[in-house]
Amino acid sequence: MSYPSPLIALLSVTLLANAYHIPEKSINGADPGPAPYSRTEKLLEPRLFGEGIISTSDDEFGGTFTPDGKTVFFSKSVLRFYTDVICYSKFSDGKWQTPEVAPFSGKYRDFDPVISADGTKMLFTSDRPVAGEEESNYDIWMVTKTADGWSEPIHLDTTINSSYNEHFASMAANGTIYFSSERPGALGGSGDADIYRSRLVDGKYMPAEHLGDSVSSKAYELDCVVAPDESFLLIGSYGREGGFGNYDIYVSRNTNGKWSPAKNLGAKVNSSFRDYSPRISPDGKYLFFTSEKDFSAPPWQGFKDYDELREKFHGILNGAGNIYQIELESLGIERPAVQSR
């Protein structure tokens, strides 16, 4: 299956027009002024994002923002039943509004939205049918920004998608797509997932390159969020050696085109709970990530009575996923920038 020619034209024109005219320290074309997610204080420890509106007692993960920071897209899931829906919330009247279901989601299992550096495209994962045929595996899809919102979902071609599961994708400012796949050749053998990339060259996506043992491992690499300038890659990995829990977030840095061995982000982000689904804010200042930490996280206080127990069980920290925010620089990660040319 090939990209429709209008899509190639759209990708080529928008990337050439936008990728190299973003002021330094203004990622995704965002206004240098404060975005709604910005904090006046230094955010050196993780803090719940959108508490009670976006982060709730339900399972939420993966917040990605439009360039102005005024709309956030994220996933909601029914735990253990794997029903996933992409939702969004707009910031107005000084607060995040009640979320709505994204216009292209709600029927199939859709999750892990990531908005491109120029804000014109959004990649996400879905099990929706391809060309009228029911799919039994997950693939990467894309919607493009239109005057009225977002286009109908477009199924990416065989340089990205395969007959195996593809779970997560993000796009650098130059159009290169990084993604996770269970295709043969994974370091952990059959059924494992590793990280790949496909470069955009002369308006055409090149065959996928396997990012080997500096980025991928014999563990299951699922999440892969690339900085717009490709200076680093954030990786969500399940069961990787040296982790704090069964699912941790790692970083690999790009030095002169070579990726460093992935390093655990440490105890500020990772824990004995599932910590995953990283995103970079449009201004490049913050890491947004998901954690399933609950009320039993240290320091554990116990319960005074049954009413308190019920309140905790039905509260935000009940073990379902929530979205957290922290400054990248507090994790030793330099703020990414896209230089103008």
PDB file of N, CA and C in Angstrom, residues 116-172:
ATOM      1  N   SER A 116       2.562  16.524  15.617  1.00  0.00           N
ATOM      2  CA  SER A 116       3.848  16.802  14.976  1.00  0.00           C
ATOM      3  C   SER A 116       4.389  18.158  15.390  1.00  0.00           C
ATOM      4  N   ALA A 117       5.677  18.382  15.088  1.00  0.00           N
ATOM      5  CA  ALA A 117       6.349  19.616  15.505  1.00  0.00           C
ATOM      6  C   ALA A 117       5.697  20.864  14.948  1.00  0.00           C
ATOM      7  N   ASP A 118       5.147  20.799  13.739  1.00  0.00           N
ATOM      8  CA  ASP A 118       4.522  21.986  13.155  1.00  0.00           C
ATOM      9  C   ASP A 118       3.032  22.084  13.457  1.00  0.00           C
ATOM     10  N   GLY A 119       2.487  21.103  14.161  1.00  0.00           N
ATOM     11  CA  GLY A 119       1.090  21.151  14.550  1.00  0.00           C
ATOM     12  C   GLY A 119       0.103  20.783  13.464  1.00  0.00           C
ATOM     13  N   THR A 120       0.591  20.369  12.286  1.00  0.00           N
ATOM     14  CA  THR A 120      -0.319  20.092  11.169  1.00  0.00           C
ATOM     15  C   THR A 120      -0.727  18.630  11.068  1.00  0.00           C
ATOM     16  N   LYS A 121      -0.092  17.762  11.862  1.00  0.00           N
ATOM     17  CA  LYS A 121      -0.379  16.328  11.768  1.00  0.00           C
ATOM     18  C   LYS A 121      -0.434  15.706  13.156  1.00  0.00           C
ATOM     19  N   MET A 122      -1.189  14.653  13.280  1.00  0.00           N
ATOM     20  CA  MET A 122      -1.233  13.890  14.512  1.00  0.00           C
ATOM     21  C   MET A 122      -1.155  12.409  14.161  1.00  0.00           C
ATOM     22  N   LEU A 123      -0.189  11.711  14.752  1.00  0.00           N
ATOM     23  CA  LEU A 123      -0.063  10.269  14.596  1.00  0.00           C
ATOM     24  C   LEU A 123      -0.733   9.586  15.780  1.00  0.00           C
ATOM     25  N   PHE A 124      -1.343   8.434  15.531  1.00  0.00           N
ATOM     26  CA  PHE A 124      -1.930   7.668  16.623  1.00  0.00           C
ATOM     27  C   PHE A 124      -2.007   6.199  16.216  1.00  0.00           C
ATOM     28  N   THR A 125      -2.295   5.345  17.186  1.00  0.00           N
ATOM     29  CA  THR A 125      -2.379   3.903  16.975  1.00  0.00           C
ATOM     30  C   THR A 125      -3.835   3.478  16.969  1.00  0.00           C
ATOM     31  N   SER A 126      -4.173   2.528  16.088  1.00  0.00           N
ATOM     32  CA  SER A 126      -5.561   2.067  16.014  1.00  0.00           C
ATOM     33  C   SER A 126      -5.626   0.659  15.449  1.00  0.00           C
ATOM     34  N   ASP A 127      -6.700  -0.063  15.821  1.00  0.00           N
ATOM     35  CA  ASP A 127      -6.969  -1.372  15.219  1.00  0.00           C
ATOM     36  C   ASP A 127      -8.099  -1.274  14.198  1.00  0.00           C
ATOM     37  N   ARG A 128      -8.422  -0.055  13.738  1.00  0.00           N
ATOM     38  CA  ARG A 128      -9.514   0.139  12.788  1.00  0.00           C
ATOM     39  C   ARG A 128      -9.226  -0.587  11.472  1.00  0.00           C
ATOM     40  N   PRO A 129     -10.272  -0.928  10.720  1.00  0.00           N
ATOM     41  CA  PRO A 129     -10.078  -1.677   9.470  1.00  0.00           C
ATOM     42  C   PRO A 129      -9.329  -0.856   8.418  1.00  0.00           C
ATOM     43  N   VAL A 130      -8.593  -1.550   7.578  1.00  0.00           N
ATOM     44  CA  VAL A 130      -7.853  -0.945   6.471  1.00  0.00           C
ATOM     45  C   VAL A 130      -8.514  -1.362   5.165  1.00  0.00           C
ATOM     46  N   ALA A 131      -8.873  -0.385   4.326  1.00  0.00           N
ATOM     47  CA  ALA A 131      -9.491  -0.654   3.028  1.00  0.00           C
ATOM     48  C   ALA A 131     -10.704  -1.572   3.162  1.00  0.00           C
ATOM     49  N   GLY A 132     -11.496  -1.340   4.209  1.00  0.00           N
ATOM     50  CA  GLY A 132     -12.722  -2.098   4.383  1.00  0.00           C
ATOM     51  C   GLY A 132     -12.569  -3.462   5.000  1.00  0.00           C
ATOM     52  N   GLU A 133     -11.340  -3.889   5.260  1.00  0.00           N
ATOM     53  CA  GLU A 133     -11.124  -5.209   5.849  1.00  0.00           C
ATOM     54  C   GLU A 133     -10.755  -5.056   7.316  1.00  0.00           C
ATOM     55  N   GLU A 134     -11.373  -5.889   8.149  1.00  0.00           N
ATOM     56  CA  GLU A 134     -11.087  -5.825   9.574  1.00  0.00           C
ATOM     57  C   GLU A 134      -9.632  -6.197   9.840  1.00  0.00           C
ATOM     58  N   GLU A 135      -8.939  -5.383  10.645  1.00  0.00           N
ATOM     59  CA  GLU A 135      -7.552  -5.629  10.996  1.00  0.00           C
ATOM     60  C   GLU A 135      -7.487  -6.360  12.334  1.00  0.00           C
ATOM     61  N   SER A 136      -6.599  -7.318  12.435  1.00  0.00           N
ATOM     62  CA  SER A 136      -6.428  -8.025  13.699  1.00  0.00           C
ATOM     63  C   SER A 136      -5.214  -7.500  14.465  1.00  0.00           C
ATOM     64  N   ASN A 137      -4.508  -6.515  13.890  1.00  0.00           N
ATOM     65  CA  ASN A 137      -3.338  -5.957  14.573  1.00  0.00           C
ATOM     66  C   ASN A 137      -3.411  -4.443  14.592  1.00  0.00           C
ATOM     67  N   TYR A 138      -2.511  -3.835  15.359  1.00  0.00           N
ATOM     68  CA  TYR A 138      -2.478  -2.383  15.492  1.00  0.00           C
ATOM     69  C   TYR A 138      -1.565  -1.779  14.441  1.00  0.00           C
ATOM     70  N   ASP A 139      -1.980  -0.620  13.912  1.00  0.00           N
ATOM     71  CA  ASP A 139      -1.206   0.112  12.924  1.00  0.00           C
ATOM     72  C   ASP A 139      -1.136   1.585  13.304  1.00  0.00           C
ATOM     73  N   ILE A 140      -0.247   2.311  12.601  1.00  0.00           N
ATOM     74  CA  ILE A 140      -0.106   3.748  12.791  1.00  0.00           C
ATOM     75  C   ILE A 140      -0.972   4.481  11.771  1.00  0.00           C
ATOM     76  N   TRP A 141      -1.743   5.430  12.269  1.00  0.00           N
ATOM     77  CA  TRP A 141      -2.614   6.250  11.432  1.00  0.00           C
ATOM     78  C   TRP A 141      -2.259   7.724  11.631  1.00  0.00           C
ATOM     79  N   MET A 142      -2.734   8.572  10.722  1.00  0.00           N
ATOM     80  CA  MET A 142      -2.457   9.990  10.807  1.00  0.00           C
ATOM     81  C   MET A 142      -3.696  10.793  10.426  1.00  0.00           C
ATOM     82  N   VAL A 143      -3.927  11.883  11.152  1.00  0.00           N
ATOM     83  CA  VAL A 143      -4.898  12.886  10.729  1.00  0.00           C
ATOM     84  C   VAL A 143      -4.138  14.184  10.498  1.00  0.00           C
ATOM     85  N   THR A 144      -4.608  14.982   9.562  1.00  0.00           N
ATOM     86  CA  THR A 144      -3.965  16.258   9.248  1.00  0.00           C
ATOM     87  C   THR A 144      -4.887  17.408   9.622  1.00  0.00           C
ATOM     88  N   LYS A 145      -4.294  18.540   9.984  1.00  0.00           N
ATOM     89  CA  LYS A 145      -5.070  19.704  10.402  1.00  0.00           C
ATOM     90  C   LYS A 145      -5.798  20.296   9.208  1.00  0.00           C
ATOM     91  N   THR A 146      -7.052  20.613   9.402  1.00  0.00           N
ATOM     92  CA  THR A 146      -7.865  21.243   8.364  1.00  0.00           C
ATOM     93  C   THR A 146      -8.463  22.534   8.920  1.00  0.00           C
ATOM     94  N   ALA A 147      -9.132  23.277   8.055  1.00  0.00           N
ATOM     95  CA  ALA A 147      -9.770  24.521   8.505  1.00  0.00           C
ATOM     96  C   ALA A 147     -10.863  24.247   9.517  1.00  0.00           C
ATOM     97  N   ASP A 148     -11.445  23.055   9.456  1.00  0.00           N
ATOM     98  CA  ASP A 148     -12.565  22.716  10.340  1.00  0.00           C
ATOM     99  C   ASP A 148     -12.170  21.818  11.506  1.00  0.00           C
ATOM    100  N   GLY A 149     -10.908  21.433  11.599  1.00  0.00           N
ATOM    101  CA  GLY A 149     -10.482  20.538  12.670  1.00  0.00           C
ATOM    102  C   GLY A 149      -9.420  19.566  12.199  1.00  0.00           C
ATOM    103  N   TRP A 150      -9.830  18.302  11.983  1.00  0.00           N
ATOM    104  CA  TRP A 150      -8.900  17.263  11.561  1.00  0.00           C
ATOM    105  C   TRP A 150      -9.503  16.444  10.427  1.00  0.00           C
ATOM    106  N   SER A 151      -8.627  15.945   9.558  1.00  0.00           N
ATOM    107  CA  SER A 151      -9.057  15.146   8.419  1.00  0.00           C
ATOM    108  C   SER A 151      -9.545  13.772   8.862  1.00  0.00           C
ATOM    109  N   GLU A 152     -10.043  13.003   7.915  1.00  0.00           N
ATOM    110  CA  GLU A 152     -10.304  11.592   8.156  1.00  0.00           C
ATOM    111  C   GLU A 152      -8.958  10.882   8.344  1.00  0.00           C
ATOM    112  N   PRO A 153      -8.909   9.838   9.173  1.00  0.00           N
ATOM    113  CA  PRO A 153      -7.643   9.136   9.402  1.00  0.00           C
ATOM    114  C   PRO A 153      -7.074   8.515   8.129  1.00  0.00           C
ATOM    115  N   ILE A 154      -5.751   8.625   7.995  1.00  0.00           N
ATOM    116  CA  ILE A 154      -5.011   8.079   6.852  1.00  0.00           C
ATOM    117  C   ILE A 154      -4.110   6.958   7.347  1.00  0.00           C
ATOM    118  N   HIS A 155      -4.184   5.807   6.710  1.00  0.00           N
ATOM    119  CA  HIS A 155      -3.351   4.657   7.091  1.00  0.00           C
ATOM    120  C   HIS A 155      -1.974   4.812   6.462  1.00  0.00           C
ATOM    121  N   LEU A 156      -0.917   4.814   7.264  1.00  0.00           N
ATOM    122  CA  LEU A 156       0.431   4.983   6.728  1.00  0.00           C
ATOM    123  C   LEU A 156       0.872   3.728   5.987  1.00  0.00           C
ATOM    124  N   ASP A 157       1.783   3.913   5.030  1.00  0.00           N
ATOM    125  CA  ASP A 157       2.104   2.815   4.110  1.00  0.00           C
ATOM    126  C   ASP A 157       3.070   1.809   4.731  1.00  0.00           C
ATOM    127  N   THR A 158       3.556   0.886   3.896  1.00  0.00           N
ATOM    128  CA  THR A 158       4.329  -0.260   4.389  1.00  0.00           C
ATOM    129  C   THR A 158       5.764   0.083   4.796  1.00  0.00           C
ATOM    130  N   THR A 159       6.217   1.322   4.622  1.00  0.00           N
ATOM    131  CA  THR A 159       7.499   1.696   5.223  1.00  0.00           C
ATOM    132  C   THR A 159       7.333   1.850   6.737  1.00  0.00           C
ATOM    133  N   ILE A 160       6.107   2.087   7.180  1.00  0.00           N
ATOM    134  CA  ILE A 160       5.803   2.222   8.608  1.00  0.00           C
ATOM    135  C   ILE A 160       5.042   0.982   9.097  1.00  0.00           C
ATOM    136  N   ASN A 161       3.898   0.723   8.510  1.00  0.00           N
ATOM    137  CA  ASN A 161       3.053  -0.381   8.951  1.00  0.00           C
ATOM    138  C   ASN A 161       3.441  -1.701   8.301  1.00  0.00           C
ATOM    139  N   SER A 162       3.168  -2.774   9.019  1.00  0.00           N
ATOM    140  CA  SER A 162       3.474  -4.120   8.534  1.00  0.00           C
ATOM    141  C   SER A 162       2.313  -5.041   8.916  1.00  0.00           C
ATOM    142  N   SER A 163       2.477  -6.321   8.684  1.00  0.00           N
ATOM    143  CA  SER A 163       1.457  -7.287   9.093  1.00  0.00           C
ATOM    144  C   SER A 163       1.561  -7.600  10.578  1.00  0.00           C
ATOM    145  N   TYR A 164       2.535  -6.959  11.263  1.00  0.00           N
ATOM    146  CA  TYR A 164       2.713  -7.120  12.707  1.00  0.00           C
ATOM    147  C   TYR A 164       2.221  -5.857  13.413  1.00  0.00           C
ATOM    148  N   ASN A 165       2.195  -5.882  14.740  1.00  0.00           N
ATOM    149  CA  ASN A 165       1.712  -4.726  15.496  1.00  0.00           C
ATOM    150  C   ASN A 165       2.694  -3.564  15.448  1.00  0.00           C
ATOM    151  N   GLU A 166       2.179  -2.385  15.134  1.00  0.00           N
ATOM    152  CA  GLU A 166       2.890  -1.126  15.330  1.00  0.00           C
ATOM    153  C   GLU A 166       2.108  -0.357  16.397  1.00  0.00           C
ATOM    154  N   HIS A 167       2.812   0.112  17.441  1.00  0.00           N
ATOM    155  CA  HIS A 167       2.104   0.600  18.613  1.00  0.00           C
ATOM    156  C   HIS A 167       2.182   2.094  18.858  1.00  0.00           C
ATOM    157  N   PHE A 168       3.197   2.755  18.390  1.00  0.00           N
ATOM    158  CA  PHE A 168       3.436   4.129  18.820  1.00  0.00           C
ATOM    159  C   PHE A 168       4.288   4.812  17.768  1.00  0.00           C
ATOM    160  N   ALA A 169       4.017   6.088  17.494  1.00  0.00           N
ATOM    161  CA  ALA A 169       4.819   6.813  16.510  1.00  0.00           C
ATOM    162  C   ALA A 169       4.878   8.291  16.866  1.00  0.00           C
ATOM    163  N   SER A 170       6.003   8.919  16.530  1.00  0.00           N
ATOM    164  CA  SER A 170       6.162  10.362  16.676  1.00  0.00           C
ATOM    165  C   SER A 170       6.987  10.861  15.503  1.00  0.00           C
ATOM    166  N   MET A 171       6.896  12.165  15.233  1.00  0.00           N
ATOM    167  CA  MET A 171       7.533  12.745  14.049  1.00  0.00           C
ATOM    168  C   MET A 171       8.466  13.880  14.432  1.00  0.00           C
ATOM    169  N   ALA A 172       9.707  13.845  13.933  1.00  0.00           N
ATOM    170  CA  ALA A 172      10.646  14.946  14.117  1.00  0.00           C
ATOM    171  C   ALA A 172      10.258  16.098  13.193  1.00  0.00           C
TER     172      ALA A 172
END
